[in-house]
Amino acid sequence: AGYDLNFHGIINGYIDVSDRNGFPIIETDLSIDDLQMDDDTLGHLELNSINADGLAVSINGNLSGGVFNKMEINGSIDFANQNSPLNLELKTQKSSIKPFQKYLAGLMSDIHGYSNTRIFITGPLTKPELKGKLTLDSLSFVMDYLNTEYKGRAIVAIDYSSFNITEAYLIDHYGKRASL
């Protein structure tokens, strides 16, 4: 919302959308080579979903070989469970945080580092519940207002409405350490 994103890549496979008792059952066997967002190469995307049973769809996907290094989403969407049809897990390993610099323009620049993420996505489609943890390692950035560089590490708890820093430290160019 509010960002002009451009995606590029070579798509191969199929997407089949069908109606089952008023619910969309989406089955895919899809790959996208050289998936790019703006100037960042996200990698090779493989996405498979199959009708598991009745109103359930099993989902397996991974993105590898680009700035996200290795990202996986696995689980299911079961429309028969009206309270919580979503049962998904999103994981990343040593993914670059550089693509997120665009969203921090004016606050931070020259952002480097990587993240490891594990997020569980449950609940209804209209209001998914997110619970998980994001670990930022080898973090470095320039705080634009101060024009100073910082290095550090952070652990961030993630839920649907917030990102909470649970543990973090920053080191300035004098080697002074601050805990958050």
mmCIF file of C-alpha atoms in Angstrom:
data_model
loop_
_atom_site.group_PDB
_atom_site.id
_atom_site.type_symbol
_atom_site.label_atom_id
_atom_site.label_comp_id
_atom_site.label_asym_id
_atom_site.label_seq_id
_atom_site.Cartn_x
_atom_site.Cartn_y
_atom_site.Cartn_z
ATOM 1 C CA ALA A 1 0.000 0.000 0.000
ATOM 2 C CA GLY A 2 1.493 3.286 -1.104
ATOM 3 C CA TYR A 3 4.622 1.732 -2.631
ATOM 4 C CA ASP A 4 5.286 1.368 -6.325
ATOM 5 C CA LEU A 5 6.617 -2.188 -6.632
ATOM 6 C CA ASN A 6 7.692 -3.765 -9.909
ATOM 7 C CA PHE A 7 7.926 -7.549 -10.222
ATOM 8 C CA HIS A 8 9.683 -9.452 -13.003
ATOM 9 C CA GLY A 9 10.342 -13.115 -13.729
ATOM 10 C CA ILE A 10 9.587 -16.061 -15.970
ATOM 11 C CA ILE A 11 6.490 -18.003 -14.875
ATOM 12 C CA ASN A 12 5.909 -21.643 -15.709
ATOM 13 C CA GLY A 13 3.147 -23.954 -14.444
ATOM 14 C CA TYR A 14 -0.537 -23.695 -13.703
ATOM 15 C CA ILE A 15 -3.042 -22.214 -11.276
ATOM 16 C CA ASP A 16 -6.480 -23.818 -10.983
ATOM 17 C CA VAL A 17 -9.170 -21.982 -9.004
ATOM 18 C CA SER A 18 -12.409 -23.832 -8.341
ATOM 19 C CA ASP A 19 -15.459 -23.275 -6.185
ATOM 20 C CA ARG A 20 -16.173 -25.873 -3.532
ATOM 21 C CA ASN A 21 -19.264 -25.141 -1.444
ATOM 22 C CA GLY A 22 -18.713 -21.402 -1.932
ATOM 23 C CA PHE A 23 -15.014 -21.517 -0.984
ATOM 24 C CA PRO A 24 -12.096 -20.935 -3.394
ATOM 25 C CA ILE A 25 -9.932 -24.030 -3.740
ATOM 26 C CA ILE A 26 -6.651 -22.990 -5.378
ATOM 27 C CA GLU A 27 -4.370 -25.686 -6.719
ATOM 28 C CA THR A 28 -1.003 -24.753 -8.177
ATOM 29 C CA ASP A 29 2.178 -26.191 -9.532
ATOM 30 C CA LEU A 30 4.023 -22.994 -10.275
ATOM 31 C CA SER A 31 7.622 -21.884 -10.650
ATOM 32 C CA ILE A 32 9.031 -18.435 -11.290
ATOM 33 C CA ASP A 33 12.638 -18.160 -12.470
ATOM 34 C CA ASP A 34 14.626 -14.998 -11.742
ATOM 35 C CA LEU A 35 11.878 -13.448 -9.633
ATOM 36 C CA GLN A 36 12.749 -9.798 -9.086
ATOM 37 C CA MET A 37 11.185 -7.026 -7.058
ATOM 38 C CA ASP A 38 12.411 -3.646 -8.248
ATOM 39 C CA ASP A 39 16.216 -4.050 -8.495
ATOM 40 C CA ASP A 40 16.470 -7.007 -6.084
ATOM 41 C CA THR A 41 16.663 -10.609 -7.282
ATOM 42 C CA LEU A 42 14.456 -12.582 -4.911
ATOM 43 C CA GLY A 43 15.437 -15.918 -6.474
ATOM 44 C CA HIS A 44 13.636 -18.981 -7.792
ATOM 45 C CA LEU A 45 10.078 -19.533 -6.503
ATOM 46 C CA GLU A 46 8.429 -22.960 -6.321
ATOM 47 C CA LEU A 47 4.817 -23.038 -5.140
ATOM 48 C CA ASN A 48 2.621 -26.120 -4.905
ATOM 49 C CA SER A 49 -0.835 -26.420 -3.434
ATOM 50 C CA ILE A 50 -3.165 -29.382 -3.675
ATOM 51 C CA ASN A 51 -6.655 -30.179 -2.437
ATOM 52 C CA ALA A 52 -5.830 -32.258 0.627
ATOM 53 C CA ASP A 53 -9.298 -33.304 1.793
ATOM 54 C CA GLY A 54 -12.719 -31.741 1.357
ATOM 55 C CA LEU A 55 -12.262 -27.997 1.845
ATOM 56 C CA ALA A 56 -8.559 -28.143 2.752
ATOM 57 C CA VAL A 57 -5.616 -27.087 0.599
ATOM 58 C CA SER A 58 -2.060 -28.161 1.448
ATOM 59 C CA ILE A 59 0.591 -25.527 0.612
ATOM 60 C CA ASN A 60 4.337 -25.959 0.078
ATOM 61 C CA GLY A 61 6.470 -23.165 -1.273
ATOM 62 C CA ASN A 62 10.050 -22.015 -1.254
ATOM 63 C CA LEU A 63 12.074 -19.131 -2.565
ATOM 64 C CA SER A 64 15.814 -19.662 -2.937
ATOM 65 C CA GLY A 65 18.911 -18.337 -4.615
ATOM 66 C CA GLY A 66 18.324 -14.606 -4.161
ATOM 67 C CA VAL A 67 18.431 -11.966 -1.448
ATOM 68 C CA PHE A 68 16.033 -14.019 0.678
ATOM 69 C CA ASN A 69 18.509 -16.924 0.436
ATOM 70 C CA LYS A 70 15.981 -19.505 1.578
ATOM 71 C CA MET A 71 12.361 -18.784 2.420
ATOM 72 C CA GLU A 72 9.747 -21.486 2.985
ATOM 73 C CA ILE A 73 5.997 -21.433 3.533
ATOM 74 C CA ASN A 74 4.278 -24.668 4.475
ATOM 75 C CA GLY A 75 0.954 -25.682 5.938
ATOM 76 C CA SER A 76 -2.679 -25.650 4.985
ATOM 77 C CA ILE A 77 -5.860 -23.663 4.595
ATOM 78 C CA ASP A 78 -8.921 -25.609 5.721
ATOM 79 C CA PHE A 79 -12.205 -23.808 5.005
ATOM 80 C CA ALA A 80 -14.103 -26.448 7.017
ATOM 81 C CA ASN A 81 -12.531 -24.877 10.134
ATOM 82 C CA GLN A 82 -14.516 -21.638 10.251
ATOM 83 C CA ASN A 83 -12.714 -20.231 13.314
ATOM 84 C CA SER A 84 -9.151 -20.765 12.119
ATOM 85 C CA PRO A 85 -8.754 -22.008 8.535
ATOM 86 C CA LEU A 86 -5.136 -20.793 8.311
ATOM 87 C CA ASN A 87 -2.374 -23.071 9.548
ATOM 88 C CA LEU A 88 0.831 -21.857 7.884
ATOM 89 C CA GLU A 89 4.469 -21.450 8.871
ATOM 90 C CA LEU A 90 6.860 -18.990 7.197
ATOM 91 C CA LYS A 91 10.608 -19.454 7.711
ATOM 92 C CA THR A 92 13.659 -17.631 6.386
ATOM 93 C CA GLN A 93 17.338 -18.392 6.869
ATOM 94 C CA LYS A 94 20.075 -15.786 6.428
ATOM 95 C CA SER A 95 17.898 -13.570 4.243
ATOM 96 C CA SER A 96 19.214 -10.151 3.272
ATOM 97 C CA ILE A 97 17.405 -7.202 4.843
ATOM 98 C CA LYS A 98 18.582 -4.832 2.089
ATOM 99 C CA PRO A 99 15.229 -4.889 0.179
ATOM 100 C CA PHE A 100 13.496 -3.311 3.199
ATOM 101 C CA GLN A 101 15.633 -0.164 2.983
ATOM 102 C CA LYS A 102 13.018 1.327 0.655
ATOM 103 C CA TYR A 103 10.446 1.310 3.475
ATOM 104 C CA LEU A 104 12.777 3.091 5.905
ATOM 105 C CA ALA A 105 13.738 5.975 3.575
ATOM 106 C CA GLY A 106 14.308 9.168 5.525
ATOM 107 C CA LEU A 107 14.889 7.246 8.747
ATOM 108 C CA MET A 108 17.696 4.794 7.927
ATOM 109 C CA SER A 109 19.933 4.176 4.939
ATOM 110 C CA ASP A 110 22.858 1.975 3.880
ATOM 111 C CA ILE A 111 21.168 -0.991 5.590
ATOM 112 C CA HIS A 112 22.993 -4.325 5.684
ATOM 113 C CA GLY A 113 22.559 -7.582 7.550
ATOM 114 C CA TYR A 114 20.455 -10.685 7.420
ATOM 115 C CA SER A 115 17.433 -12.147 9.140
ATOM 116 C CA ASN A 116 16.236 -15.510 10.356
ATOM 117 C CA THR A 117 12.475 -15.658 10.721
ATOM 118 C CA ARG A 118 9.872 -18.099 11.967
ATOM 119 C CA ILE A 119 6.261 -16.910 11.840
ATOM 120 C CA PHE A 120 3.084 -18.922 12.394
ATOM 121 C CA ILE A 121 0.022 -17.687 10.497
ATOM 122 C CA THR A 122 -3.284 -18.897 11.918
ATOM 123 C CA GLY A 123 -6.831 -17.660 12.333
ATOM 124 C CA PRO A 124 -9.433 -16.444 9.853
ATOM 125 C CA LEU A 125 -8.562 -15.163 6.367
ATOM 126 C CA THR A 126 -10.101 -11.767 7.156
ATOM 127 C CA LYS A 127 -7.858 -11.218 10.196
ATOM 128 C CA PRO A 128 -4.873 -13.568 10.229
ATOM 129 C CA GLU A 129 -3.033 -14.043 13.504
ATOM 130 C CA LEU A 130 0.732 -13.794 13.259
ATOM 131 C CA LYS A 131 3.047 -15.028 15.984
ATOM 132 C CA GLY A 132 6.726 -15.370 15.538
ATOM 133 C CA LYS A 133 10.244 -14.156 15.893
ATOM 134 C CA LEU A 134 12.634 -12.281 13.643
ATOM 135 C CA THR A 135 16.343 -12.275 14.451
ATOM 136 C CA LEU A 136 18.486 -9.593 12.779
ATOM 137 C CA ASP A 137 22.201 -10.438 12.673
ATOM 138 C CA SER A 138 25.226 -8.558 11.350
ATOM 139 C CA LEU A 139 23.038 -5.474 11.294
ATOM 140 C CA SER A 140 24.513 -2.155 10.155
ATOM 141 C CA PHE A 141 22.807 1.057 9.098
ATOM 142 C CA VAL A 142 23.114 4.831 9.025
ATOM 143 C CA MET A 143 20.614 6.789 11.118
ATOM 144 C CA ASP A 144 19.827 9.567 8.640
ATOM 145 C CA TYR A 145 18.882 12.316 11.118
ATOM 146 C CA LEU A 146 22.146 11.875 13.040
ATOM 147 C CA ASN A 147 24.240 10.793 10.028
ATOM 148 C CA THR A 148 25.844 8.129 12.233
ATOM 149 C CA GLU A 149 26.491 4.469 11.555
ATOM 150 C CA TYR A 150 25.465 1.731 13.955
ATOM 151 C CA LYS A 151 26.078 -2.011 14.067
ATOM 152 C CA GLY A 152 24.227 -4.570 16.124
ATOM 153 C CA ARG A 153 21.791 -7.405 16.559
ATOM 154 C CA ALA A 154 18.086 -7.541 17.411
ATOM 155 C CA ILE A 155 15.395 -10.055 18.241
ATOM 156 C CA VAL A 156 11.899 -8.919 17.313
ATOM 157 C CA ALA A 157 8.625 -10.528 18.380
ATOM 158 C CA ILE A 158 6.012 -10.306 15.618
ATOM 159 C CA ASP A 159 2.246 -10.387 15.851
ATOM 160 C CA TYR A 160 -0.625 -9.133 13.690
ATOM 161 C CA SER A 161 -0.474 -5.546 14.907
ATOM 162 C CA SER A 162 3.079 -4.974 16.098
ATOM 163 C CA PHE A 163 6.777 -5.596 15.990
ATOM 164 C CA ASN A 164 8.285 -5.599 19.506
ATOM 165 C CA ILE A 165 12.020 -5.464 20.090
ATOM 166 C CA THR A 166 12.576 -8.035 22.827
ATOM 167 C CA GLU A 167 16.357 -7.913 22.880
ATOM 168 C CA ALA A 168 18.805 -5.742 20.972
ATOM 169 C CA TYR A 169 22.084 -3.927 21.113
ATOM 170 C CA LEU A 170 23.729 -1.269 18.967
ATOM 171 C CA ILE A 171 27.378 -0.284 18.750
ATOM 172 C CA ASP A 172 28.412 3.175 17.537
ATOM 173 C CA HIS A 173 31.588 4.133 15.657
ATOM 174 C CA TYR A 174 33.375 4.696 19.013
ATOM 175 C CA GLY A 175 32.665 1.101 20.054
ATOM 176 C CA LYS A 176 30.147 2.194 22.695
ATOM 177 C CA ARG A 177 27.353 -0.339 23.222
ATOM 178 C CA ALA A 178 23.697 0.445 23.912
ATOM 179 C CA SER A 179 21.086 -2.141 24.877
ATOM 180 C CA LEU A 180 17.477 -1.796 23.828
#
